[in-house]
C-alpha cells in the first residue's frame, strides 16, 4: 500500500506504476514520471533514491535511453520506486518539502509521447479480427489467408503519425471505389473505423542481421500501451492490393501516454491458445506469455450516447514473444510493434 491515496477504481496503484513523459505550466521541460493514483511522481526530483546506473537515462526527455537498459535495471528501478512510495517508508512520505517538489496532479500535467518512435510494426493477431476484415475485403470464402496460421503477419506503419492520446485526428481523403462498375473517386473517407489494440515498446535491440532466439525475446520487451489504430476502410479496401495498407491506415495512430511495464503485467500471464498447426521450431515456446487483460471501449455518439464493450486479450492467437521475434530481426530499438485486439 502507498501513502498516496489510490481509490479502488483508479488503475494507477503501487502495483502498476506506469512510466510516462510530462511537462507542466511552470516547467515546460519534458520529464519522466510515474503515475500513482491521481498524481505523477517526477523521477528527476527523486533520483537519489533510485539505482545510480539509471540516473542519466531518467534525466532524458523520453524513455528511449531507459528502455535501452537491461531488464535487471528496469526491475531494480521499479522496486526502488515501490519502496519509496510505500506507506511504511518515511523518506518521501514525511518530507513535506520534497513531496511538494516531487508530485504533480495528473489533471494539470501535459502528457507527451513516451518515446521517440523510429519505427513500428502492425501485427494481425486476432483470428476474429483478421477474419472479419477479410470478409469485408475479399468475401467469406477467402477471408483468412493461408499464411496466417503459420507466422506472425505484420506490416510497417507510419511512425511519424503516431500521436499521444487526445490529439485530434483529421478524417483522411483518398481514392475509393464505392461502385465497382465505375472508376475510383477522390474525397474524404466515409468508412472511418477504430481498432482497440495493445502495443508494446521494445528495449535493447539487436545488430542488423543477428537473430534473437525466442527464449530470450522477453528480455527485449519493456512495456505496453493502449492503442487506437484509426482506419479508413473504404480507402484501405481500394489501395491494399498488392502491397498492403497505406493511406487508409497511416493518417493517425493514437497511443496512451502511460507505458505499463512487463513487471507489472507478470501476474496476469496466462497460457496462450493452442496453435494449430504447431509453429515451426523457431517460433515455439512453452512458458505462458499471453496476458489476461480486460479492455473497454466507450463510443460517444452525438455528444450524448455511449456504447461499451469488453474483450479479453486471451483470445490472441500469437504471443508477444512471437511478435518480437519477427520484428527485431532487423529493426531499431524503442519501436512499438503492436497486435490487434
Short mmCIF file of C-alpha atoms in Angstrom, two decimals:
data_model
loop_
_atom_site.label_atom_id
_atom_site.label_comp_id
_atom_site.label_asym_id
_atom_site.label_seq_id
_atom_site.Cartn_x
_atom_site.Cartn_y
_atom_site.Cartn_z
CA UNK A 1 0.00 0.00 0.00
CA UNK A 2 1.18 3.54 -0.76
CA UNK A 3 1.00 6.67 1.36
CA UNK A 4 -0.51 8.28 -1.74
CA UNK A 5 -4.25 7.67 -1.72
CA UNK A 6 -5.45 5.45 -4.57
CA UNK A 7 -9.20 4.81 -4.75
CA UNK A 8 -10.27 1.29 -5.81
CA UNK A 9 -11.49 2.36 -9.25
CA UNK A 10 -8.16 4.04 -10.06
CA UNK A 11 -5.86 1.79 -12.11
CA UNK A 12 -2.64 3.54 -11.07
CA UNK A 13 -1.91 1.64 -7.89
CA UNK A 14 1.50 0.92 -6.40
CA UNK A 15 1.36 -2.46 -8.16
CA UNK A 16 1.11 -0.71 -11.56
CA UNK A 17 3.42 2.35 -11.66
CA UNK A 18 3.44 3.05 -15.41
CA UNK A 19 6.03 5.38 -16.91
CA UNK A 20 5.21 8.48 -18.93
CA UNK A 21 6.65 11.79 -20.14
CA UNK A 22 5.05 15.04 -18.97
CA UNK A 23 5.51 18.77 -18.64
CA UNK A 24 3.70 21.44 -16.65
CA UNK A 25 2.76 25.09 -16.95
CA UNK A 26 5.50 26.17 -14.55
CA UNK A 27 8.11 23.88 -16.11
CA UNK A 28 7.81 23.15 -19.87
CA UNK A 29 10.74 20.73 -19.81
CA UNK A 30 9.73 17.17 -20.70
CA UNK A 31 10.36 14.89 -17.71
CA UNK A 32 9.92 11.20 -16.99
CA UNK A 33 7.36 10.38 -14.34
CA UNK A 34 5.42 7.52 -12.80
CA UNK A 35 1.67 7.55 -12.27
CA UNK A 36 0.39 6.83 -8.76
CA UNK A 37 -3.28 7.50 -8.04
CA UNK A 38 -4.12 10.93 -9.46
CA UNK A 39 -0.51 12.09 -9.05
CA UNK A 40 2.66 11.93 -11.11
CA UNK A 41 5.93 11.27 -9.32
CA UNK A 42 8.63 13.35 -11.05
CA UNK A 43 11.58 10.96 -11.17
CA UNK A 44 14.08 13.77 -11.80
CA UNK A 45 13.36 15.01 -8.28
CA UNK A 46 13.90 11.66 -6.54
CA UNK A 47 16.90 10.29 -8.44
CA UNK A 48 18.92 9.95 -5.24
CA UNK A 49 16.54 7.16 -4.15
CA UNK A 50 16.95 5.23 -7.41
CA UNK A 51 19.78 2.98 -8.67
CA UNK A 52 22.79 5.08 -9.83
CA UNK A 53 23.01 3.25 -13.15
CA UNK A 54 19.65 4.64 -14.29
CA UNK A 55 20.18 8.30 -13.32
CA UNK A 56 21.36 9.51 -16.72
CA UNK A 57 18.60 7.65 -18.54
CA UNK A 58 15.89 9.12 -16.29
CA UNK A 59 17.15 12.67 -16.88
CA UNK A 60 16.27 12.39 -20.57
CA UNK A 61 13.13 13.91 -22.18
CA UNK A 62 11.94 10.49 -23.42
CA UNK A 63 12.02 6.89 -22.22
CA UNK A 64 14.30 5.70 -25.04
CA UNK A 65 17.51 5.58 -23.01
CA UNK A 66 15.82 3.91 -20.04
CA UNK A 67 14.14 1.34 -22.28
CA UNK A 68 17.55 0.61 -23.78
CA UNK A 69 18.87 -0.65 -20.42
CA UNK A 70 18.64 -4.21 -19.14
CA UNK A 71 15.60 -5.94 -17.62
CA UNK A 72 17.53 -6.04 -14.35
CA UNK A 73 17.82 -2.24 -14.39
CA UNK A 74 14.09 -1.89 -15.14
CA UNK A 75 13.18 -4.20 -12.26
CA UNK A 76 15.52 -2.63 -9.71
CA UNK A 77 14.19 0.84 -10.59
CA UNK A 78 10.60 -0.34 -10.18
CA UNK A 79 11.44 -1.94 -6.83
CA UNK A 80 13.07 1.28 -5.63
CA UNK A 81 10.06 3.36 -6.66
CA UNK A 82 7.68 0.95 -4.94
CA UNK A 83 9.73 1.16 -1.77
CA UNK A 84 9.85 4.97 -1.92
CA UNK A 85 6.05 5.19 -2.32
CA UNK A 86 5.31 2.57 0.31
CA UNK A 87 3.18 3.58 3.27
CA UNK A 88 5.91 2.28 5.59
CA UNK A 89 8.78 4.25 4.02
CA UNK A 90 9.27 7.71 5.61
CA UNK A 91 11.91 9.15 3.24
CA UNK A 92 9.43 10.83 0.92
CA UNK A 93 6.26 10.39 2.96
CA UNK A 94 7.48 12.57 5.83
CA UNK A 95 9.46 15.16 3.85
CA UNK A 96 6.83 17.79 3.03
CA UNK A 97 9.23 20.00 1.10
CA UNK A 98 10.41 17.14 -1.10
CA UNK A 99 6.84 15.91 -1.64
CA UNK A 100 5.80 19.35 -2.84
CA UNK A 101 8.52 19.21 -5.50
CA UNK A 102 8.15 15.54 -6.41
CA UNK A 103 4.41 15.30 -7.12
CA UNK A 104 2.18 16.97 -9.66
CA UNK A 105 -1.51 16.35 -10.26
CA UNK A 106 -2.19 14.49 -13.49
CA UNK A 107 -5.07 16.88 -14.15
CA UNK A 108 -2.68 19.82 -14.61
CA UNK A 109 0.15 18.00 -16.38
CA UNK A 110 0.60 17.90 -20.14
CA UNK A 111 1.34 14.39 -21.38
CA UNK A 112 3.62 13.69 -24.34
CA UNK A 113 4.65 10.69 -26.42
CA UNK A 114 6.62 8.48 -24.06
CA UNK A 115 9.38 7.82 -26.60
CA UNK A 116 10.84 8.93 -29.90
CA UNK A 117 9.40 6.30 -32.21
CA UNK A 118 11.73 5.29 -35.00
CA UNK A 119 9.51 2.61 -36.49
CA UNK A 120 6.56 0.43 -35.68
CA UNK A 121 5.08 -2.81 -36.92
CA UNK A 122 1.38 -3.68 -37.05
CA UNK A 123 0.53 -7.32 -36.37
CA UNK A 124 -2.64 -9.12 -37.37
CA UNK A 125 -3.05 -11.27 -34.27
CA UNK A 126 -6.73 -11.82 -33.63
CA UNK A 127 -8.30 -14.55 -35.74
CA UNK A 128 -11.73 -12.94 -35.29
CA UNK A 129 -10.44 -9.56 -36.43
CA UNK A 130 -8.46 -10.99 -39.35
CA UNK A 131 -11.49 -12.97 -40.47
CA UNK A 132 -13.89 -10.04 -40.19
CA UNK A 133 -11.65 -7.70 -42.17
CA UNK A 134 -11.01 -10.46 -44.70
CA UNK A 135 -14.74 -10.90 -45.22
CA UNK A 136 -15.08 -7.14 -45.63
CA UNK A 137 -12.43 -7.01 -48.35
CA UNK A 138 -12.43 -10.47 -50.00
CA UNK A 139 -15.63 -12.25 -49.02
CA UNK A 140 -16.31 -15.13 -46.64
CA UNK A 141 -14.73 -17.86 -48.76
CA UNK A 142 -11.33 -16.13 -48.88
CA UNK A 143 -11.33 -14.29 -45.56
CA UNK A 144 -8.27 -15.77 -43.84
CA UNK A 145 -5.10 -16.05 -45.90
CA UNK A 146 -3.19 -19.39 -45.72
CA UNK A 147 -0.07 -17.91 -44.09
CA UNK A 148 -1.98 -16.50 -41.11
CA UNK A 149 -1.90 -19.79 -39.15
CA UNK A 150 1.85 -20.27 -39.73
CA UNK A 151 3.57 -16.95 -38.96
CA UNK A 152 3.03 -13.55 -37.32
CA UNK A 153 1.54 -11.46 -40.14
CA UNK A 154 2.54 -7.80 -39.99
CA UNK A 155 3.47 -4.68 -41.92
CA UNK A 156 5.17 -1.36 -41.21
CA UNK A 157 3.06 1.54 -40.01
CA UNK A 158 3.93 5.22 -40.27
CA UNK A 159 5.90 6.19 -37.17
CA UNK A 160 5.58 9.92 -37.83
CA UNK A 161 1.81 9.85 -37.37
CA UNK A 162 1.82 8.05 -34.02
CA UNK A 163 0.41 10.60 -31.56
CA UNK A 164 -0.39 10.70 -27.88
CA UNK A 165 -3.99 10.05 -26.88
CA UNK A 166 -6.16 13.16 -27.09
CA UNK A 167 -4.52 14.52 -30.24
CA UNK A 168 -7.15 15.43 -32.84
CA UNK A 169 -7.28 13.11 -35.86
CA UNK A 170 -8.31 14.54 -39.23
CA UNK A 171 -10.54 12.42 -41.46
CA UNK A 172 -8.32 11.47 -44.42
CA UNK A 173 -9.02 11.99 -48.10
CA UNK A 174 -8.12 9.42 -50.70
CA UNK A 175 -9.26 7.27 -53.56
CA UNK A 176 -12.20 4.94 -53.05
CA UNK A 177 -14.30 2.83 -55.36
CA UNK A 178 -17.81 2.67 -53.88
CA UNK A 179 -19.24 1.43 -57.17
CA UNK A 180 -17.14 -1.38 -58.63
CA UNK A 181 -18.65 -0.79 -62.05
CA UNK A 182 -17.30 2.76 -62.11
CA UNK A 183 -13.82 4.36 -61.92
CA UNK A 184 -12.49 5.37 -58.46
CA UNK A 185 -13.32 8.74 -56.94
CA UNK A 186 -11.37 11.07 -54.63
CA UNK A 187 -12.76 12.50 -51.40
CA UNK A 188 -12.96 12.18 -47.61
CA UNK A 189 -13.32 8.69 -46.16
CA UNK A 190 -16.89 7.65 -45.40
CA UNK A 191 -15.93 4.48 -43.52
CA UNK A 192 -13.79 5.60 -40.60
CA UNK A 193 -13.11 2.87 -38.05
CA UNK A 194 -11.28 2.35 -34.78
CA UNK A 195 -9.30 -0.66 -33.61
CA UNK A 196 -8.70 -1.15 -29.90
CA UNK A 197 -5.22 -2.63 -29.59
CA UNK A 198 -2.36 -3.18 -27.22
CA UNK A 199 1.13 -2.14 -28.33
CA UNK A 200 4.49 -2.93 -26.81
CA UNK A 201 7.71 -0.94 -26.72
CA UNK A 202 10.96 -2.79 -27.29
CA UNK A 203 14.06 -2.22 -25.24
CA UNK A 204 17.60 -3.02 -26.29
CA UNK A 205 17.75 -4.10 -29.92
CA UNK A 206 19.98 -6.40 -31.92
CA UNK A 207 22.63 -5.99 -34.57
CA UNK A 208 21.42 -5.93 -38.15
CA UNK A 209 21.27 -9.49 -39.42
CA UNK A 210 21.54 -11.14 -36.00
CA UNK A 211 18.61 -13.11 -34.64
CA UNK A 212 17.11 -13.10 -31.16
CA UNK A 213 16.12 -16.63 -30.06
CA UNK A 214 12.55 -16.86 -28.90
CA UNK A 215 13.69 -17.95 -25.44
CA UNK A 216 15.27 -14.51 -24.95
CA UNK A 217 12.63 -12.40 -26.69
CA UNK A 218 11.01 -11.38 -23.40
CA UNK A 219 14.26 -9.68 -22.35
CA UNK A 220 13.67 -7.08 -25.09
CA UNK A 221 10.08 -6.13 -24.25
CA UNK A 222 9.86 -3.09 -21.95
CA UNK A 223 6.12 -2.49 -21.58
CA UNK A 224 2.73 -1.95 -23.15
CA UNK A 225 0.41 0.91 -24.07
CA UNK A 226 -3.16 1.03 -25.30
CA UNK A 227 -3.51 1.92 -28.97
CA UNK A 228 -6.25 3.11 -31.30
CA UNK A 229 -5.28 2.27 -34.86
CA UNK A 230 -7.51 4.60 -36.83
CA UNK A 231 -8.58 3.09 -40.16
CA UNK A 232 -10.29 4.41 -43.29
CA UNK A 233 -11.81 1.17 -44.53
CA UNK A 234 -13.02 2.44 -47.91
CA UNK A 235 -9.57 3.85 -48.79
CA UNK A 236 -7.88 0.73 -47.41
CA UNK A 237 -10.06 -1.65 -49.43
CA UNK A 238 -9.16 0.00 -52.73
CA UNK A 239 -5.43 0.51 -52.11
CA UNK A 240 -4.26 -2.54 -50.14
CA UNK A 241 -3.61 -4.89 -53.09
CA UNK A 242 -0.83 -5.88 -53.71
CA UNK A 243 1.43 -4.25 -51.09
CA UNK A 244 -0.88 -3.81 -48.12
CA UNK A 245 -2.37 -0.79 -46.29
CA UNK A 246 -1.06 2.70 -46.99
CA UNK A 247 -3.03 5.95 -46.69
CA UNK A 248 -6.05 4.14 -45.25
CA UNK A 249 -4.04 3.31 -42.11
CA UNK A 250 -1.20 5.86 -41.89
CA UNK A 251 -3.07 9.10 -41.17
CA UNK A 252 -3.09 8.64 -37.41
CA UNK A 253 -2.38 6.14 -34.63
CA UNK A 254 -3.17 7.12 -31.03
CA UNK A 255 -1.36 5.62 -28.05
CA UNK A 256 -1.86 6.15 -24.35
CA UNK A 257 0.80 8.26 -22.62
CA UNK A 258 1.44 5.66 -19.91
CA UNK A 259 3.64 2.60 -20.50
CA UNK A 260 2.74 -0.33 -18.24
CA UNK A 261 5.85 -2.42 -17.62
CA UNK A 262 6.06 -6.16 -18.14
CA UNK A 263 6.96 -6.47 -14.46
CA UNK A 264 3.56 -5.01 -13.59
CA UNK A 265 1.82 -7.35 -16.06
CA UNK A 266 3.62 -10.51 -14.99
CA UNK A 267 0.89 -11.59 -12.51
CA UNK A 268 -1.61 -11.62 -15.39
CA UNK A 269 0.27 -14.04 -17.63
CA UNK A 270 -1.72 -16.99 -18.92
CA UNK A 271 -1.08 -19.80 -21.39
CA UNK A 272 -1.85 -18.83 -24.96
CA UNK A 273 -4.42 -20.66 -27.08
CA UNK A 274 -3.36 -23.92 -28.68
CA UNK A 275 -1.78 -23.20 -32.03
CA UNK A 276 -2.91 -25.41 -34.87
CA UNK A 277 -0.86 -26.24 -36.83
CA UNK A 278 2.14 -26.29 -34.49
CA UNK A 279 4.50 -23.41 -35.33
CA UNK A 280 7.90 -24.04 -36.83
CA UNK A 281 10.61 -24.68 -34.21
CA UNK A 282 11.97 -21.10 -34.22
CA UNK A 283 8.53 -19.80 -33.20
CA UNK A 284 7.84 -22.24 -30.36
CA UNK A 285 7.93 -21.52 -26.64
CA UNK A 286 6.32 -23.33 -23.74
CA UNK A 287 6.10 -20.73 -20.98
CA UNK A 288 2.97 -18.55 -20.73
CA UNK A 289 3.40 -15.20 -22.41
CA UNK A 290 -0.13 -14.15 -23.19
CA UNK A 291 -1.95 -11.77 -20.85
CA UNK A 292 -5.47 -11.76 -19.48
CA UNK A 293 -6.36 -8.09 -19.90
CA UNK A 294 -9.93 -6.83 -19.86
CA UNK A 295 -10.38 -3.82 -22.14
CA UNK A 296 -13.31 -1.48 -22.64
CA UNK A 297 -14.37 0.91 -25.38
CA UNK A 298 -16.83 3.77 -24.90
CA UNK A 299 -18.07 5.46 -28.06
CA UNK A 300 -19.73 8.85 -27.67
CA UNK A 301 -22.37 9.50 -30.32
CA UNK A 302 -23.91 12.96 -30.86
CA UNK A 303 -22.43 14.06 -27.53
CA UNK A 304 -24.91 12.05 -25.50
CA UNK A 305 -24.98 8.32 -26.17
CA UNK A 306 -22.46 5.68 -25.15
CA UNK A 307 -21.81 2.16 -26.34
CA UNK A 308 -19.49 -0.03 -24.32
CA UNK A 309 -17.94 -3.42 -24.96
CA UNK A 310 -15.23 -5.61 -23.47
CA UNK A 311 -12.76 -8.11 -24.85
CA UNK A 312 -10.24 -10.45 -23.33
CA UNK A 313 -6.66 -10.48 -24.51
CA UNK A 314 -6.66 -14.24 -24.02
CA UNK A 315 -8.20 -14.57 -27.50
CA UNK A 316 -4.90 -13.66 -29.18
CA UNK A 317 -3.52 -16.48 -31.29
CA UNK A 318 0.05 -15.14 -31.33
CA UNK A 319 2.02 -14.26 -28.20
CA UNK A 320 4.18 -11.18 -27.68
CA UNK A 321 7.31 -13.29 -27.94
CA UNK A 322 6.40 -14.31 -31.47
CA UNK A 323 5.72 -10.70 -32.43
CA UNK A 324 9.03 -9.52 -31.07
CA UNK A 325 10.95 -12.35 -32.67
CA UNK A 326 9.54 -11.45 -36.06
CA UNK A 327 10.06 -7.72 -35.53
CA UNK A 328 13.56 -7.47 -34.06
CA UNK A 329 15.42 -9.45 -36.68
CA UNK A 330 16.48 -6.15 -38.26
CA UNK A 331 14.67 -3.29 -36.53
CA UNK A 332 15.68 -0.28 -34.45
CA UNK A 333 15.17 -0.20 -30.71
CA UNK A 334 12.33 1.57 -28.90
CA UNK A 335 9.77 0.88 -31.61
CA UNK A 336 6.25 -0.13 -30.70
CA UNK A 337 5.21 -3.26 -32.55
CA UNK A 338 1.55 -3.82 -31.91
CA UNK A 339 -1.02 -6.54 -32.04
CA UNK A 340 -4.66 -6.37 -32.97
CA UNK A 341 -7.41 -6.94 -30.43
#
